Short mmCIF file of N, CA and C in Angstrom, two decimals:
data_model
loop_
_atom_site.label_atom_id
_atom_site.label_comp_id
_atom_site.label_asym_id
_atom_site.label_seq_id
_atom_site.Cartn_x
_atom_site.Cartn_y
_atom_site.Cartn_z
N MET A 229 55.86 76.63 159.99
CA MET A 229 56.64 76.76 158.78
C MET A 229 57.10 78.20 158.67
N HIS A 230 58.39 78.41 158.56
CA HIS A 230 58.97 79.74 158.42
C HIS A 230 59.51 79.87 156.99
N ILE A 231 59.05 80.89 156.30
CA ILE A 231 59.43 81.09 154.90
C ILE A 231 59.87 82.52 154.68
N VAL A 232 61.03 82.67 154.05
CA VAL A 232 61.57 83.97 153.67
C VAL A 232 61.28 84.17 152.19
N LEU A 233 60.64 85.26 151.86
CA LEU A 233 60.40 85.60 150.46
C LEU A 233 61.61 86.36 149.93
N ASP A 234 62.21 85.85 148.85
CA ASP A 234 63.28 86.65 148.24
C ASP A 234 62.63 87.65 147.29
N ASP A 235 63.44 88.51 146.68
CA ASP A 235 62.89 89.56 145.83
C ASP A 235 62.10 89.01 144.65
N THR A 236 62.51 87.86 144.11
CA THR A 236 61.77 87.30 142.97
C THR A 236 60.41 86.78 143.40
N ALA A 237 60.31 86.22 144.60
CA ALA A 237 59.03 85.74 145.11
C ALA A 237 58.09 86.91 145.39
N MET A 238 58.65 88.01 145.90
CA MET A 238 57.83 89.18 146.17
C MET A 238 57.28 89.77 144.88
N THR A 239 58.12 89.86 143.87
CA THR A 239 57.69 90.38 142.57
C THR A 239 56.63 89.46 141.97
N ALA A 240 56.85 88.16 142.10
CA ALA A 240 55.88 87.20 141.56
C ALA A 240 54.54 87.32 142.27
N ALA A 241 54.57 87.55 143.58
CA ALA A 241 53.32 87.72 144.33
C ALA A 241 52.55 88.93 143.80
N GLY A 242 53.27 89.99 143.49
CA GLY A 242 52.64 91.18 142.96
C GLY A 242 52.06 90.99 141.57
N ARG A 243 52.58 90.00 140.88
CA ARG A 243 52.09 89.70 139.52
C ARG A 243 51.03 88.61 139.52
N GLY A 244 50.62 88.17 140.71
CA GLY A 244 49.55 87.19 140.79
C GLY A 244 49.98 85.74 140.77
N ASN A 245 51.24 85.45 141.06
CA ASN A 245 51.71 84.07 141.12
C ASN A 245 50.86 83.30 142.13
N VAL A 246 50.22 82.23 141.68
CA VAL A 246 49.28 81.49 142.52
C VAL A 246 49.98 80.83 143.71
N LEU A 247 51.20 80.35 143.54
CA LEU A 247 51.91 79.70 144.65
C LEU A 247 52.29 80.72 145.72
N ALA A 248 52.73 81.89 145.30
CA ALA A 248 53.05 82.95 146.26
C ALA A 248 51.78 83.41 146.98
N SER A 249 50.70 83.50 146.25
CA SER A 249 49.42 83.90 146.86
C SER A 249 48.96 82.89 147.91
N ARG A 250 49.17 81.61 147.64
CA ARG A 250 48.80 80.58 148.61
C ARG A 250 49.62 80.71 149.89
N LEU A 251 50.91 81.00 149.74
CA LEU A 251 51.76 81.19 150.93
C LEU A 251 51.26 82.37 151.76
N ILE A 252 50.94 83.45 151.09
CA ILE A 252 50.46 84.64 151.79
C ILE A 252 49.15 84.34 152.52
N HIS A 253 48.26 83.63 151.85
CA HIS A 253 46.99 83.26 152.47
C HIS A 253 47.22 82.38 153.70
N ARG A 254 48.08 81.39 153.57
CA ARG A 254 48.35 80.50 154.71
C ARG A 254 48.95 81.25 155.89
N ALA A 255 49.88 82.14 155.62
CA ALA A 255 50.50 82.90 156.70
C ALA A 255 49.48 83.77 157.43
N HIS A 256 48.47 84.21 156.71
CA HIS A 256 47.43 85.03 157.32
C HIS A 256 46.38 84.18 158.04
N ALA A 257 46.04 83.03 157.48
CA ALA A 257 44.89 82.27 157.97
C ALA A 257 45.23 81.09 158.88
N GLU A 258 46.45 80.57 158.81
CA GLU A 258 46.76 79.35 159.55
C GLU A 258 47.84 79.58 160.59
N ALA A 259 47.61 79.02 161.76
CA ALA A 259 48.62 79.10 162.82
C ALA A 259 49.85 78.30 162.41
N GLY A 260 51.01 78.79 162.79
CA GLY A 260 52.25 78.08 162.51
C GLY A 260 52.88 78.38 161.17
N TRP A 261 52.28 79.25 160.39
CA TRP A 261 52.85 79.65 159.10
C TRP A 261 53.32 81.09 159.23
N PHE A 262 54.59 81.33 158.91
CA PHE A 262 55.18 82.66 159.04
C PHE A 262 55.91 83.03 157.75
N LEU A 263 55.63 84.22 157.24
CA LEU A 263 56.31 84.73 156.05
C LEU A 263 57.11 85.96 156.43
N TYR A 264 58.33 86.03 155.92
CA TYR A 264 59.22 87.13 156.21
C TYR A 264 59.65 87.80 154.92
N ALA A 265 59.69 89.13 154.95
CA ALA A 265 60.15 89.92 153.82
C ALA A 265 61.36 90.73 154.26
N PRO A 266 62.57 90.27 153.93
CA PRO A 266 63.76 91.04 154.29
C PRO A 266 63.73 92.41 153.58
N ALA A 267 64.05 93.45 154.31
CA ALA A 267 63.93 94.81 153.78
C ALA A 267 64.73 95.01 152.50
N CYS A 268 65.92 94.47 152.43
CA CYS A 268 66.75 94.67 151.22
C CYS A 268 66.12 93.99 150.01
N ALA A 269 65.52 92.82 150.21
CA ALA A 269 64.84 92.14 149.12
C ALA A 269 63.56 92.89 148.74
N LEU A 270 62.91 93.48 149.72
CA LEU A 270 61.70 94.26 149.47
C LEU A 270 62.02 95.47 148.59
N VAL A 271 63.15 96.11 148.83
CA VAL A 271 63.58 97.25 148.01
C VAL A 271 63.80 96.80 146.56
N GLU A 272 64.50 95.68 146.37
CA GLU A 272 64.76 95.19 145.01
C GLU A 272 63.46 94.80 144.31
N ALA A 273 62.55 94.18 145.04
CA ALA A 273 61.26 93.81 144.44
C ALA A 273 60.50 95.06 144.01
N ASP A 274 60.57 96.11 144.82
CA ASP A 274 59.88 97.35 144.48
C ASP A 274 60.53 98.04 143.29
N ARG A 275 61.83 97.90 143.15
CA ARG A 275 62.50 98.46 141.97
C ARG A 275 62.06 97.74 140.71
N ALA A 276 61.89 96.42 140.82
CA ALA A 276 61.48 95.62 139.66
C ALA A 276 60.00 95.83 139.33
N ARG A 277 59.20 96.03 140.37
CA ARG A 277 57.76 96.23 140.18
C ARG A 277 57.28 97.25 141.19
N PRO A 278 57.27 98.53 140.83
CA PRO A 278 56.87 99.58 141.76
C PRO A 278 55.51 99.31 142.41
N GLY A 279 55.45 99.56 143.71
CA GLY A 279 54.23 99.32 144.48
C GLY A 279 54.26 98.02 145.26
N THR A 280 55.20 97.15 144.92
CA THR A 280 55.29 95.84 145.59
C THR A 280 55.57 96.00 147.07
N ALA A 281 56.48 96.88 147.44
CA ALA A 281 56.85 97.04 148.85
C ALA A 281 55.66 97.48 149.70
N GLU A 282 54.96 98.49 149.25
CA GLU A 282 53.79 98.96 150.00
C GLU A 282 52.73 97.89 150.13
N HIS A 283 52.50 97.19 149.04
CA HIS A 283 51.48 96.14 149.04
C HIS A 283 51.83 95.03 150.03
N LEU A 284 53.03 94.49 149.93
CA LEU A 284 53.42 93.38 150.81
C LEU A 284 53.51 93.81 152.27
N ALA A 285 54.04 95.00 152.51
CA ALA A 285 54.18 95.47 153.89
C ALA A 285 52.83 95.67 154.55
N ALA A 286 51.79 95.88 153.78
CA ALA A 286 50.45 96.10 154.33
C ALA A 286 49.72 94.80 154.65
N LEU A 287 50.23 93.68 154.16
CA LEU A 287 49.55 92.40 154.39
C LEU A 287 49.81 91.90 155.80
N PRO A 288 48.76 91.47 156.50
CA PRO A 288 48.91 91.07 157.90
C PRO A 288 49.73 89.81 158.12
N GLY A 289 49.88 88.96 157.13
CA GLY A 289 50.61 87.71 157.32
C GLY A 289 52.10 87.80 157.06
N ILE A 290 52.60 88.99 156.73
CA ILE A 290 54.01 89.15 156.37
C ILE A 290 54.71 90.03 157.38
N THR A 291 55.86 89.57 157.83
CA THR A 291 56.69 90.34 158.75
C THR A 291 57.88 90.89 157.98
N VAL A 292 58.02 92.21 157.96
CA VAL A 292 59.17 92.84 157.30
C VAL A 292 60.34 92.81 158.28
N LEU A 293 61.47 92.28 157.80
CA LEU A 293 62.67 92.19 158.62
C LEU A 293 63.62 93.33 158.29
N GLY A 294 63.91 94.15 159.27
CA GLY A 294 64.84 95.26 159.09
C GLY A 294 66.28 94.80 159.20
N LEU A 295 67.16 95.74 159.07
CA LEU A 295 68.60 95.45 159.20
C LEU A 295 69.06 95.80 160.60
N ASP A 296 69.37 94.78 161.37
CA ASP A 296 70.06 95.03 162.63
C ASP A 296 71.56 94.95 162.33
N LEU A 297 72.40 95.10 163.33
CA LEU A 297 73.85 95.12 163.09
C LEU A 297 74.32 93.82 162.45
N ALA A 298 73.88 92.68 162.97
CA ALA A 298 74.32 91.40 162.42
C ALA A 298 73.90 91.25 160.96
N ALA A 299 72.69 91.66 160.64
CA ALA A 299 72.22 91.58 159.26
C ALA A 299 73.01 92.52 158.36
N ALA A 300 73.28 93.72 158.83
CA ALA A 300 74.06 94.68 158.03
C ALA A 300 75.45 94.15 157.74
N LEU A 301 76.07 93.53 158.73
CA LEU A 301 77.41 92.97 158.51
C LEU A 301 77.36 91.81 157.52
N ALA A 302 76.33 90.97 157.60
CA ALA A 302 76.19 89.87 156.65
C ALA A 302 75.96 90.39 155.24
N VAL A 303 75.13 91.41 155.11
CA VAL A 303 74.84 92.00 153.80
C VAL A 303 76.09 92.64 153.21
N ALA A 304 76.88 93.28 154.04
CA ALA A 304 78.09 93.98 153.57
C ALA A 304 79.11 93.02 152.95
N ARG A 305 79.07 91.76 153.32
CA ARG A 305 80.04 90.78 152.82
C ARG A 305 79.64 90.16 151.49
N GLN A 306 78.42 90.40 151.05
CA GLN A 306 77.90 89.74 149.85
C GLN A 306 77.84 90.69 148.67
N GLU A 307 77.63 90.12 147.50
CA GLU A 307 77.59 90.91 146.27
C GLU A 307 76.28 91.69 146.11
N THR A 308 75.15 91.03 146.38
CA THR A 308 73.86 91.70 146.25
C THR A 308 73.16 91.75 147.60
N TRP A 309 72.60 92.87 147.92
CA TRP A 309 71.96 93.05 149.22
C TRP A 309 70.70 92.21 149.36
N ALA A 310 69.90 92.12 148.31
CA ALA A 310 68.64 91.38 148.39
C ALA A 310 68.88 89.91 148.70
N THR A 311 69.77 89.30 147.97
CA THR A 311 70.08 87.89 148.19
C THR A 311 70.74 87.68 149.54
N ALA A 312 71.66 88.55 149.88
CA ALA A 312 72.36 88.43 151.16
C ALA A 312 71.41 88.55 152.35
N HIS A 313 70.49 89.50 152.29
CA HIS A 313 69.56 89.67 153.41
C HIS A 313 68.58 88.49 153.48
N SER A 314 68.16 87.97 152.34
CA SER A 314 67.29 86.80 152.33
C SER A 314 68.00 85.59 152.92
N GLN A 315 69.23 85.40 152.53
CA GLN A 315 70.01 84.27 153.05
C GLN A 315 70.23 84.41 154.55
N TYR A 316 70.57 85.60 154.99
CA TYR A 316 70.76 85.86 156.42
C TYR A 316 69.47 85.57 157.19
N ALA A 317 68.34 86.02 156.66
CA ALA A 317 67.05 85.83 157.33
C ALA A 317 66.66 84.36 157.43
N ALA A 318 67.16 83.54 156.54
CA ALA A 318 66.82 82.12 156.54
C ALA A 318 67.66 81.29 157.50
N GLN A 319 68.70 81.88 158.05
CA GLN A 319 69.57 81.14 158.96
C GLN A 319 68.87 80.85 160.29
N PRO A 320 69.27 79.78 160.95
CA PRO A 320 68.66 79.45 162.25
C PRO A 320 68.84 80.57 163.28
N THR A 321 67.81 80.74 164.10
CA THR A 321 67.83 81.71 165.20
C THR A 321 67.20 81.03 166.41
N ALA A 322 67.18 81.72 167.52
CA ALA A 322 66.53 81.17 168.71
C ALA A 322 65.04 80.93 168.45
N ASP A 323 64.40 81.82 167.71
CA ASP A 323 62.97 81.67 167.37
C ASP A 323 62.73 80.63 166.29
N ARG A 324 63.72 80.43 165.43
CA ARG A 324 63.62 79.49 164.31
C ARG A 324 64.84 78.57 164.32
N PRO A 325 64.90 77.61 165.23
CA PRO A 325 66.10 76.78 165.35
C PRO A 325 66.45 75.99 164.09
N ASP A 326 65.45 75.70 163.25
CA ASP A 326 65.71 74.99 162.00
C ASP A 326 65.90 75.94 160.83
N GLY A 327 65.89 77.23 161.11
CA GLY A 327 65.99 78.22 160.05
C GLY A 327 64.69 78.35 159.30
N ALA A 328 64.77 78.92 158.13
CA ALA A 328 63.59 79.13 157.29
C ALA A 328 63.90 78.69 155.87
N VAL A 329 62.86 78.48 155.12
CA VAL A 329 62.97 78.12 153.71
C VAL A 329 62.91 79.41 152.90
N VAL A 330 63.70 79.51 151.84
CA VAL A 330 63.65 80.68 150.96
C VAL A 330 62.72 80.37 149.79
N ALA A 331 61.65 81.15 149.66
CA ALA A 331 60.74 81.03 148.53
C ALA A 331 61.26 81.91 147.41
N THR A 332 61.30 81.36 146.20
CA THR A 332 61.90 82.06 145.07
C THR A 332 61.32 81.59 143.75
N THR A 333 61.41 82.42 142.73
CA THR A 333 61.11 81.99 141.37
C THR A 333 62.41 81.85 140.58
N ALA A 334 63.54 81.98 141.27
CA ALA A 334 64.85 81.82 140.64
C ALA A 334 65.69 80.84 141.46
N PRO A 335 65.29 79.56 141.49
CA PRO A 335 65.98 78.60 142.35
C PRO A 335 67.46 78.41 142.00
N ASP A 336 67.84 78.63 140.75
CA ASP A 336 69.25 78.49 140.37
C ASP A 336 70.13 79.48 141.09
N ARG A 337 69.57 80.63 141.47
CA ARG A 337 70.31 81.65 142.21
C ARG A 337 70.84 81.09 143.53
N TRP A 338 70.13 80.12 144.08
CA TRP A 338 70.46 79.59 145.41
C TRP A 338 71.29 78.32 145.36
N ALA A 339 71.65 77.87 144.17
CA ALA A 339 72.47 76.65 144.04
C ALA A 339 73.79 76.83 144.79
N GLY A 340 74.10 75.88 145.63
CA GLY A 340 75.36 75.92 146.38
C GLY A 340 75.32 76.74 147.65
N GLU A 341 74.19 77.41 147.91
CA GLU A 341 74.06 78.22 149.12
C GLU A 341 73.48 77.36 150.24
N PRO A 342 73.81 77.69 151.49
CA PRO A 342 73.35 76.86 152.62
C PRO A 342 71.92 77.20 153.07
N VAL A 343 70.97 77.12 152.13
CA VAL A 343 69.57 77.39 152.46
C VAL A 343 68.69 76.34 151.77
N ARG A 344 67.54 76.10 152.36
CA ARG A 344 66.52 75.28 151.73
C ARG A 344 65.68 76.18 150.84
N VAL A 345 65.26 75.68 149.69
CA VAL A 345 64.57 76.50 148.70
C VAL A 345 63.20 75.92 148.38
N LEU A 346 62.23 76.82 148.26
CA LEU A 346 60.89 76.48 147.80
C LEU A 346 60.69 77.18 146.46
N ASP A 347 60.62 76.40 145.39
CA ASP A 347 60.49 76.94 144.05
C ASP A 347 59.04 77.33 143.79
N LEU A 348 58.80 78.61 143.52
CA LEU A 348 57.46 79.12 143.25
C LEU A 348 57.18 79.26 141.76
N THR A 349 58.05 78.69 140.94
CA THR A 349 57.83 78.77 139.51
C THR A 349 56.60 77.95 139.16
N PRO A 350 55.61 78.58 138.50
CA PRO A 350 54.38 77.83 138.17
C PRO A 350 54.63 76.77 137.10
#
């Protein structure tokens, strides 16, 4: 299972959201579970809740995704960097042919977008 945390999911994890905590635990403890934190979303989460970026980046079950050229070009075409980088990270790749699910506490943000969504709203 490949899951991209958007900025709202990262902020929720920092606030003790039980569903986000379960995802983090699974990614650390179970084979086949992968969590990704797009760098642009990580920045927005840290702006909303200072300390979030350091905390999440230190967790062994989370992979921080940087901006390569393709990601930077995708981000440049969108209105918000956090959402754009999360959406880009969820797209299919050679490593993730089915793409990834976007975990969020703001599922309405993703309405009409070509991504699968996991609602973390308790």
